[in-house]
């Protein structure tokens, strides 16, 4: 019974971690873009996505933390889409090697 | 049995409600935060999409580059050194402009252009030139003068005097106005020992420096010397004249932007392109560079009506 409670709690913690990590990554991305400086977040985005994705996927396996997992996954998918768009379009709009 | 079923359903109801409450609370908290944080990155992606598929960043860059080759005498750009930066719905374009004086290229201007979408909203130009052309071109203050025009605002005799006073160990840039219209190839053969770097082409408007609409125009022309630089629009050009005409046609759809980038107030491309297509390429003035002594020797040339001295540098001539 106690183990179940611990399991449930840890799934919820992972779910919240996934969501909060996603929100922090988005906030840092906003700061980097609005300030115009090349902050470390832009080069570490793939690391952030991996962390959000893994914790989000784990929290999906429990019914209580599933909605949090979906939020985390949604943010991770958005960040991955953002990287892909910026990389491909950046290659088109900047003609220099 | 019925009693148990009823009791079970009564027990489950509050659990489902509590869960629904938790989820909706989470949703209520998360939606505004996440939506607010998505605005900037999404706008950034839309900006990139606009410069990739709308008005292309390369089109804006090419228009700026081409118009400067055609309207700023004896200048070149190094497109590989263009700085391009993108922010929300805007693009910054920075680059250096070079001028050949003697045998070497010198940086003369730094351009910082700020576009909001395809609108040029800010243009900053830092100049290193010692002798700057008039900032506001009029009918009479320009450095290249058509033979049909009256006296220019500069004193040609004074310019020859200044040239004569320069040390022999210098190289100079000079703006020559001819007493008639000539073919560029003839001008090159008539001016030995120096480089003819830019030729001003007669487009039917230079007699009075006014377009058919009565707008003041400025000289347009093209670089004469072969240009092997990787980024030059004249690289691999079999005929600089034809490349010049093609470049005029290329920038015509973006004439307003081109005029804003250039120091010229009006380009009147439609009228001038039609004239060139009908009458060909005649020059009434050219920019030359070379050793001071060689340029000074042109004083008695029957070709030259006026001379305006441009930049002067220490000896770098190796030809």
Coordinates of C-alpha atoms in Angstrom, one line a residue:
Chain A
X1 CA 0.0 0.0 0.0
X2 CA 2.8 2.4 1.0
X3 CA 4.8 1.4 -2.1
X4 CA 1.8 2.2 -4.3
X5 CA 1.6 5.6 -2.7
X6 CA 5.3 6.2 -3.3
X7 CA 4.9 5.0 -6.9
X8 CA 1.9 7.3 -7.5
X9 CA 3.7 10.2 -6.0
X10 CA 6.9 9.7 -8.0
X11 CA 4.8 9.5 -11.3
X12 CA 3.2 12.8 -10.3
X13 CA 6.6 14.4 -9.5
X14 CA 7.9 13.2 -12.8
X15 CA 4.9 14.7 -14.6
X16 CA 5.3 18.0 -12.9
X17 CA 9.0 17.9 -13.5
X18 CA 8.3 17.4 -17.3
X19 CA 5.9 20.3 -17.4
X20 CA 8.0 22.7 -15.3
X21 CA 11.2 21.8 -17.3
X22 CA 9.2 22.5 -20.5
X23 CA 8.0 25.9 -19.1
X24 CA 11.5 26.8 -18.0
X25 CA 12.9 25.9 -21.4
X26 CA 10.2 28.0 -23.2
X27 CA 10.9 30.9 -20.8
X28 CA 14.6 30.7 -21.5
X29 CA 14.0 30.5 -25.2
X30 CA 11.8 33.7 -24.9
X31 CA 14.5 35.5 -23.0
X32 CA 17.2 34.4 -25.6
X33 CA 15.0 35.7 -28.5
X34 CA 13.8 38.9 -26.9
X35 CA 17.3 39.9 -25.6
X36 CA 18.9 39.0 -29.0
X37 CA 21.8 37.4 -27.2
X38 CA 23.0 33.9 -28.0
X39 CA 22.2 32.3 -24.6
X40 CA 23.3 28.6 -23.9
X41 CA 19.6 27.5 -24.1
X42 CA 19.7 27.7 -27.9
X43 CA 22.5 25.1 -28.1
X44 CA 21.2 23.0 -25.2
X45 CA 17.6 22.7 -26.5
X46 CA 18.0 19.1 -27.6
X47 CA 19.1 18.2 -24.0
X48 CA 16.0 20.0 -22.6
X49 CA 13.8 18.2 -25.1
X50 CA 15.2 14.8 -24.2
X51 CA 14.7 15.4 -20.4
X52 CA 11.1 16.7 -20.9
X53 CA 10.3 13.8 -23.3
X54 CA 11.6 11.1 -21.0
X55 CA 9.9 12.4 -17.8
X56 CA 6.7 13.1 -19.8
X57 CA 6.6 9.5 -21.3
X58 CA 7.2 7.9 -17.9
X59 CA 4.4 9.9 -16.3
X60 CA 2.1 8.8 -19.1
X61 CA 2.1 5.3 -17.7
X62 CA 0.1 6.3 -14.6
X63 CA -3.5 7.5 -14.9
X64 CA -3.1 10.1 -12.1
X65 CA -0.1 11.8 -13.8
X66 CA -1.2 11.2 -17.5
X67 CA -2.5 14.7 -18.1
X68 CA 0.8 16.2 -16.8
X69 CA 2.7 13.9 -19.1
X70 CA 0.7 15.0 -22.1
X71 CA 1.5 18.7 -21.3
X72 CA 5.2 17.8 -21.0
X73 CA 5.1 15.8 -24.3
X74 CA 3.3 18.7 -26.0
X75 CA 5.9 21.2 -25.0
X76 CA 8.7 18.8 -26.1
X77 CA 7.1 18.2 -29.5
X78 CA 6.7 22.0 -30.0
X79 CA 10.4 22.6 -29.1
X80 CA 11.5 19.8 -31.5
X81 CA 9.2 21.4 -34.2
X82 CA 10.7 24.8 -33.4
X83 CA 14.3 23.5 -33.9
X84 CA 13.4 21.8 -37.2
X85 CA 11.7 24.9 -38.6
X86 CA 14.5 27.3 -37.5
X87 CA 17.2 25.0 -38.9
X88 CA 15.5 24.4 -42.3
X89 CA 14.3 27.9 -42.8
X90 CA 17.5 29.4 -41.4
X91 CA 19.3 27.4 -44.1
X92 CA 17.1 28.9 -46.8
X93 CA 17.1 32.6 -45.6
X94 CA 20.8 32.9 -44.8
X95 CA 22.7 32.3 -48.1
X96 CA 26.2 32.1 -46.6
X97 CA 27.9 28.8 -45.5
Chain B
X1 CA -27.0 -7.3 -5.4
X2 CA -28.7 -4.2 -6.6
X3 CA -27.9 -2.6 -3.3
X4 CA -24.1 -3.3 -3.7
X5 CA -24.1 -1.9 -7.3
X6 CA -25.8 1.3 -6.1
X7 CA -23.4 1.6 -3.2
X8 CA -20.3 1.1 -5.5
X9 CA -21.5 3.7 -7.9
X10 CA -22.1 6.1 -5.0
X11 CA -18.5 5.5 -3.8
X12 CA -16.9 6.1 -7.3
X13 CA -18.6 9.4 -8.1
X14 CA -16.6 11.6 -5.7
X15 CA -13.3 10.0 -6.9
X16 CA -14.0 10.8 -10.6
X17 CA -15.1 14.3 -9.6
X18 CA -11.9 15.0 -7.6
X19 CA -9.8 13.8 -10.5
X20 CA -11.7 15.9 -13.0
X21 CA -11.3 18.9 -10.7
X22 CA -7.5 18.3 -10.4
X23 CA -7.1 18.0 -14.2
X24 CA -9.1 21.1 -14.9
X25 CA -7.2 23.0 -12.2
X26 CA -3.9 22.0 -13.9
X27 CA -5.3 22.9 -17.3
X28 CA -6.5 26.3 -16.0
X29 CA -3.0 27.0 -14.6
X30 CA -1.0 25.6 -17.5
X31 CA -2.9 26.9 -20.5
X32 CA -2.3 30.7 -20.0
X33 CA 1.4 30.2 -19.0
X34 CA 2.2 28.0 -21.9
X35 CA 0.2 30.0 -24.5
X36 CA 2.0 33.2 -23.3
X37 CA 5.4 31.5 -23.7
X38 CA 4.6 30.1 -27.2
X39 CA 3.9 33.6 -28.7
X40 CA 7.5 34.7 -29.2
X41 CA 8.9 31.4 -30.6
X42 CA 5.9 31.0 -32.9
X43 CA 6.3 34.6 -34.1
X44 CA 10.0 33.8 -34.7
X45 CA 9.1 30.8 -36.9
X46 CA 6.6 33.0 -38.8
X47 CA 9.4 35.6 -39.3
X48 CA 11.7 32.9 -40.8
X49 CA 8.8 31.6 -42.9
X50 CA 8.2 35.2 -44.2
X51 CA 11.8 35.7 -45.2
X52 CA 12.0 32.2 -46.8
X53 CA 8.7 32.2 -48.8
X54 CA 7.3 35.8 -48.7
X55 CA 9.7 38.6 -49.6
X56 CA 12.9 36.6 -49.5
X57 CA 15.9 37.8 -47.4
X58 CA 18.1 37.1 -50.4
X59 CA 15.9 39.3 -52.6
X60 CA 16.3 42.2 -50.2
X61 CA 20.0 41.6 -50.0
X62 CA 20.5 41.3 -53.7
X63 CA 18.4 44.4 -54.4
X64 CA 20.6 46.4 -51.9
X65 CA 23.7 45.0 -53.4
X66 CA 22.8 45.5 -57.0
X67 CA 21.6 49.1 -56.6
X68 CA 24.8 50.1 -54.9
X69 CA 26.9 48.7 -57.8
X70 CA 24.8 50.7 -60.3
X71 CA 24.4 54.0 -58.5
X72 CA 27.6 54.5 -56.4
X73 CA 30.5 55.0 -58.7
X74 CA 33.5 52.8 -58.2
X75 CA 32.2 50.7 -55.3
X76 CA 32.1 47.0 -54.6
X77 CA 30.7 44.8 -51.9
X78 CA 31.8 41.6 -50.3
X79 CA 28.6 39.6 -49.9
X80 CA 30.3 36.8 -48.1
X81 CA 30.9 39.4 -45.3
X82 CA 27.3 40.5 -45.1
X83 CA 25.9 40.2 -41.6
X84 CA 22.3 39.1 -41.5
X85 CA 20.4 39.0 -38.2
X86 CA 16.7 38.2 -37.6
X87 CA 14.5 39.3 -34.8
X88 CA 10.7 39.4 -34.5
X89 CA 9.3 40.3 -37.9
X90 CA 12.4 42.2 -38.8
X91 CA 15.9 41.7 -40.3
X92 CA 19.1 43.6 -39.9
X93 CA 21.6 43.7 -42.8
X94 CA 25.0 45.1 -42.3
X95 CA 27.9 45.2 -44.8
X96 CA 30.9 47.2 -45.9
X97 CA 31.4 49.0 -49.2
X98 CA 34.8 49.2 -50.9
X99 CA 36.4 51.6 -53.4
X100 CA 39.3 51.0 -55.6
X101 CA 41.9 53.7 -55.3
X102 CA 45.1 52.9 -57.3
X103 CA 45.6 49.2 -57.2
X104 CA 43.9 48.4 -53.9
X105 CA 40.4 48.2 -52.5
X106 CA 39.6 50.3 -49.4
X107 CA 36.6 50.1 -47.1
X108 CA 34.7 53.4 -47.5
X109 CA 31.3 52.9 -46.0
X110 CA 29.5 50.7 -43.5
X111 CA 25.8 50.2 -44.1
X112 CA 23.3 49.1 -41.4
X113 CA 19.9 48.4 -42.8
X114 CA 16.9 47.6 -40.6
X115 CA 13.9 46.0 -42.3
X116 CA 10.5 45.4 -40.7
X117 CA 9.2 42.6 -43.0
X118 CA 10.1 44.1 -46.4
X119 CA 10.0 47.8 -45.3
X120 CA 13.3 49.5 -44.9
X121 CA 12.6 51.4 -41.7
X122 CA 16.1 52.5 -40.8
X123 CA 19.3 53.1 -42.8
X124 CA 22.6 54.0 -41.1
X125 CA 25.6 54.7 -43.1
X126 CA 29.1 55.4 -41.7
X127 CA 31.5 56.9 -44.2
X128 CA 35.3 56.9 -44.2
X129 CA 35.5 59.0 -47.3
X130 CA 37.6 62.1 -47.2
X131 CA 35.8 63.7 -50.2
X132 CA 32.1 62.9 -50.0
X133 CA 29.7 63.3 -52.9
X134 CA 26.7 65.6 -52.3
X135 CA 24.2 64.1 -49.8
X136 CA 21.3 65.7 -51.5
X137 CA 21.8 65.4 -55.3
X138 CA 20.5 68.4 -57.4
X139 CA 20.6 69.2 -61.1
X140 CA 23.9 70.9 -60.8
X141 CA 25.9 69.6 -57.8
X142 CA 26.8 66.1 -59.2
X143 CA 30.3 65.0 -60.0
X144 CA 29.6 63.5 -63.4
X145 CA 28.2 65.9 -65.9
X146 CA 26.6 65.3 -69.2
X147 CA 28.0 67.4 -72.2
X148 CA 24.7 69.1 -72.7
X149 CA 24.7 70.4 -69.1
X150 CA 26.0 73.9 -68.2
X151 CA 28.8 74.5 -65.7
X152 CA 28.7 72.2 -62.6
X153 CA 29.0 73.5 -59.1
X154 CA 32.6 72.3 -58.7
X155 CA 35.5 74.2 -60.3
X156 CA 37.3 71.8 -62.7
X157 CA 40.4 74.2 -62.9
X158 CA 40.6 74.2 -59.1
X159 CA 40.5 70.3 -59.1
X160 CA 43.4 70.1 -61.7
X161 CA 45.3 72.5 -59.5
X162 CA 44.8 70.3 -56.4
X163 CA 45.8 67.3 -58.3
X164 CA 49.0 69.0 -59.5
X165 CA 49.9 69.8 -55.9
X166 CA 49.8 66.2 -54.8
X167 CA 53.0 64.2 -54.3
X168 CA 54.0 62.0 -57.2
X169 CA 54.0 59.0 -54.8
X170 CA 50.2 59.0 -54.6
X171 CA 47.4 57.3 -56.4
X172 CA 44.1 59.1 -57.0
X173 CA 40.5 58.5 -58.0
X174 CA 39.0 61.0 -60.5
X175 CA 35.5 61.6 -61.9
X176 CA 35.9 62.6 -65.6
X177 CA 33.0 64.2 -67.5
X178 CA 33.4 63.9 -71.3
X179 CA 32.6 66.5 -73.9
X180 CA 30.6 64.0 -76.0
X181 CA 29.0 60.6 -75.7
X182 CA 31.4 57.7 -76.3
X183 CA 31.5 53.9 -76.3
X184 CA 33.1 52.6 -73.1
X185 CA 35.6 50.5 -75.1
X186 CA 36.8 53.7 -76.9
X187 CA 37.1 55.5 -73.5
X188 CA 39.3 52.7 -72.2
X189 CA 41.6 52.9 -75.2
X190 CA 41.8 56.7 -75.0
X191 CA 42.8 56.6 -71.3
X192 CA 46.0 54.6 -71.1
X193 CA 48.1 54.0 -67.9
X194 CA 45.1 54.2 -65.6
X195 CA 42.1 52.0 -64.7
X196 CA 38.7 53.0 -65.9
X197 CA 36.7 51.6 -63.0
X198 CA 33.1 52.8 -63.6
X199 CA 31.3 54.3 -66.5
X200 CA 28.1 56.4 -66.3
X201 CA 25.6 55.5 -69.0
X202 CA 23.4 58.0 -70.8
X203 CA 19.8 57.1 -70.1
X204 CA 18.1 60.1 -71.7
X205 CA 17.7 62.0 -68.5
X206 CA 21.2 63.3 -67.8
X207 CA 21.0 66.3 -70.2
X208 CA 19.2 68.2 -67.4
X209 CA 19.4 65.5 -64.7
X210 CA 15.6 65.4 -64.7
X211 CA 13.3 62.5 -65.5
X212 CA 10.2 63.0 -67.8
X213 CA 8.2 63.6 -64.6
X214 CA 10.6 66.4 -63.5
X215 CA 12.3 64.4 -60.7
X216 CA 16.0 64.9 -60.1
X217 CA 18.0 61.8 -61.1
X218 CA 21.6 60.9 -60.5
X219 CA 24.1 59.0 -62.7
X220 CA 23.8 55.3 -63.1
X221 CA 26.4 53.0 -64.6
X222 CA 28.5 49.9 -64.1
X223 CA 31.9 48.7 -63.1
X224 CA 34.2 48.4 -66.2
X225 CA 37.1 46.3 -64.9
X226 CA 36.7 42.5 -65.0
X227 CA 35.6 41.4 -61.6
X228 CA 36.6 37.9 -60.6
X229 CA 35.3 38.1 -57.0
X230 CA 33.1 35.2 -56.1
X231 CA 30.1 37.4 -54.9
X232 CA 30.2 40.0 -57.7
X233 CA 27.2 40.2 -60.0
X234 CA 29.7 40.9 -62.8
X235 CA 31.6 37.7 -62.2
X236 CA 31.7 35.5 -65.4
X237 CA 29.9 38.3 -67.2
X238 CA 30.6 38.2 -71.0
X239 CA 29.3 41.8 -71.4
X240 CA 29.2 44.2 -68.5
X241 CA 26.7 46.3 -70.5
X242 CA 24.2 43.5 -70.7
X243 CA 24.7 42.5 -67.1
X244 CA 24.1 46.2 -66.2
X245 CA 20.8 46.2 -68.1
X246 CA 19.7 42.9 -66.6
X247 CA 20.5 44.2 -63.1
X248 CA 18.4 47.3 -63.8
X249 CA 15.5 45.0 -64.7
X250 CA 16.1 42.8 -61.7
X251 CA 15.8 45.7 -59.3
X252 CA 12.8 47.3 -61.1
X253 CA 10.1 45.5 -59.1
X254 CA 11.8 46.7 -55.9
X255 CA 12.5 50.3 -57.2
X256 CA 11.2 52.0 -54.0
X257 CA 13.5 49.9 -51.8
X258 CA 16.4 50.3 -54.2
X259 CA 16.0 54.1 -54.1
X260 CA 15.9 54.1 -50.3
X261 CA 19.1 52.1 -50.0
X262 CA 21.0 54.2 -52.6
X263 CA 21.9 57.8 -52.1
X264 CA 19.9 58.6 -55.2
X265 CA 16.5 60.1 -54.6
X266 CA 14.9 58.8 -57.8
X267 CA 15.8 55.9 -60.1
X268 CA 13.1 56.2 -62.8
X269 CA 14.0 52.7 -64.0
X270 CA 11.2 52.2 -66.4
X271 CA 12.0 55.3 -68.4
X272 CA 15.8 54.7 -68.3
X273 CA 15.6 51.0 -69.2
X274 CA 13.4 51.8 -72.2
X275 CA 15.9 54.4 -73.4
X276 CA 18.9 52.1 -73.1
X277 CA 17.1 49.3 -74.9
X278 CA 16.3 51.7 -77.7
X279 CA 19.6 53.7 -77.9
X280 CA 22.3 51.4 -76.5
X281 CA 25.1 52.1 -74.1
X282 CA 26.8 55.4 -74.4
X283 CA 28.9 57.0 -71.7
X284 CA 29.2 60.7 -70.8
X285 CA 31.5 60.3 -67.8
X286 CA 33.7 57.7 -66.0
X287 CA 35.5 57.2 -62.8
X288 CA 39.2 56.4 -63.2
X289 CA 42.0 55.6 -60.8
X290 CA 45.7 55.4 -61.1
X291 CA 49.0 57.1 -60.3
X292 CA 48.7 60.9 -59.8
X293 CA 51.1 61.6 -62.7
X294 CA 49.1 59.5 -65.2
X295 CA 45.9 61.2 -64.2
X296 CA 47.5 64.6 -64.4
X297 CA 48.7 63.8 -67.9
X298 CA 45.0 63.6 -69.0
X299 CA 44.5 67.3 -68.5
X300 CA 44.9 68.1 -72.1
X301 CA 42.9 65.1 -73.4
X302 CA 40.3 66.2 -76.0
X303 CA 37.9 63.8 -74.4
X304 CA 37.6 65.4 -71.0
X305 CA 35.5 68.4 -70.2
X306 CA 35.5 68.4 -66.4
X307 CA 37.4 66.6 -63.7
X308 CA 36.5 66.2 -60.0
X309 CA 39.1 64.7 -57.8
X310 CA 38.0 61.8 -55.6
X311 CA 40.0 59.9 -53.0
X312 CA 43.8 60.1 -52.7
X313 CA 46.0 57.3 -51.2
X314 CA 49.7 56.6 -50.8
X315 CA 51.4 54.7 -53.7
X316 CA 50.0 51.2 -54.2
X317 CA 50.2 50.9 -58.0
X318 CA 51.9 47.8 -59.2
X319 CA 50.9 47.6 -62.9

